[in-house]
Short mmCIF file of C-alpha atoms and ligand atoms in Angstrom, two decimals:
data_model
loop_
_atom_site.label_atom_id
_atom_site.label_comp_id
_atom_site.label_asym_id
_atom_site.label_seq_id
_atom_site.Cartn_x
_atom_site.Cartn_y
_atom_site.Cartn_z
CA MET Q 1 71.15 45.28 70.01
CA ASN Q 2 69.58 48.68 70.77
CA CYS Q 3 66.71 50.31 68.71
CA PRO Q 4 68.14 52.55 66.03
CA LEU Q 5 65.32 55.12 66.60
CA CYS Q 6 65.09 55.45 70.51
CA LYS Q 7 68.07 53.38 71.63
CA GLY Q 8 65.69 51.11 73.69
CA LYS Q 9 66.13 47.56 74.32
CA MET Q 10 65.16 45.03 71.71
CA GLN Q 11 63.49 41.66 72.39
CA ASN Q 12 63.09 38.69 70.11
CA GLY Q 13 59.48 38.47 68.75
CA THR Q 14 57.49 38.41 65.71
CA THR Q 15 55.99 40.89 63.39
CA HIS Q 16 54.28 41.04 60.03
CA VAL Q 17 55.48 42.33 56.69
CA LEU Q 18 53.07 43.94 54.14
CA ILE Q 19 54.21 43.91 50.68
CA ASP Q 20 52.27 46.34 48.63
CA ARG Q 21 53.10 46.09 44.89
CA GLY Q 22 50.11 48.05 43.70
CA GLU Q 23 48.38 46.60 40.75
CA ASP Q 24 46.04 44.52 42.88
CA SER Q 25 48.88 42.69 44.61
CA VAL Q 26 49.20 42.94 48.34
CA ILE Q 27 50.59 40.08 50.49
CA VAL Q 28 50.92 40.13 54.23
CA ILE Q 29 53.55 37.79 55.69
CA ASN Q 30 52.61 36.85 59.26
CA LYS Q 31 54.79 35.48 62.09
CA VAL Q 32 58.09 37.01 60.76
CA PRO Q 33 60.99 36.71 63.40
CA ALA Q 34 62.17 40.15 64.34
CA LEU Q 35 63.61 42.24 67.00
CA ILE Q 36 61.00 44.38 68.57
CA CYS Q 37 61.83 47.53 70.55
CA GLU Q 38 60.40 47.51 74.09
CA GLN Q 39 60.06 51.29 73.99
CA CYS Q 40 58.69 52.40 70.67
CA GLY Q 41 57.72 49.06 69.15
CA ASP Q 42 59.85 49.54 66.12
CA ASP Q 43 60.87 46.17 64.56
CA PHE Q 44 64.05 45.10 62.89
CA ILE Q 45 64.21 42.21 60.53
CA ASP Q 46 67.69 40.85 59.76
CA ILE Q 47 69.20 40.17 56.52
CA GLN Q 48 68.66 36.45 56.45
CA THR Q 49 65.05 36.84 57.21
CA THR Q 50 64.74 39.39 54.60
CA ARG Q 51 66.22 37.16 52.02
CA ARG Q 52 63.93 34.31 52.98
CA ILE Q 53 61.05 36.68 52.60
CA GLU Q 54 62.17 37.61 48.88
CA ALA Q 55 62.54 33.84 48.20
CA LEU Q 56 59.10 33.12 49.70
CA LEU Q 57 57.63 36.02 47.48
CA LYS Q 58 59.17 34.54 44.29
CA LYS Q 59 57.62 31.18 45.36
CA LEU Q 60 54.14 32.68 45.92
CA GLU Q 61 54.51 34.42 42.57
CA THR Q 62 55.17 31.11 40.75
CA GLU Q 63 52.12 29.79 42.58
CA GLY Q 64 50.04 32.78 41.24
CA LEU Q 65 49.16 34.19 44.67
CA ARG Q 66 48.79 38.02 44.29
CA MET Q 67 46.84 38.81 47.43
CA GLY Q 68 46.54 37.28 50.87
CA PHE Q 69 47.92 36.42 54.14
CA VAL Q 70 50.96 33.83 54.36
CA ASP Q 71 52.81 32.63 57.33
CA TYR Q 72 56.62 33.08 57.25
CA THR Q 73 56.98 29.45 58.50
CA ARG Q 74 55.95 28.59 54.90
CA ALA Q 75 59.35 29.82 53.71
CA ALA Q 76 61.20 27.31 55.92
ZN1 LIG J 101 62.75 52.15 69.80
#
């Protein structure tokens, strides 16, 4: 696919996602698979990956993690 912003070419890569929920809760998920634009560097995360991130966040919540860095691979 092409970048929705600049129509540049998108390549498979990884990115990180920052979830800022305020109230002292900030979680960064690293190594998230995404398409990265060659031109502007914008990233696109597909719906399945987004759902997995949501599931991972729920899991972290039950574990009581409110702040920190987590690898996306933990969602697998
Ligand atoms: Zn772009």
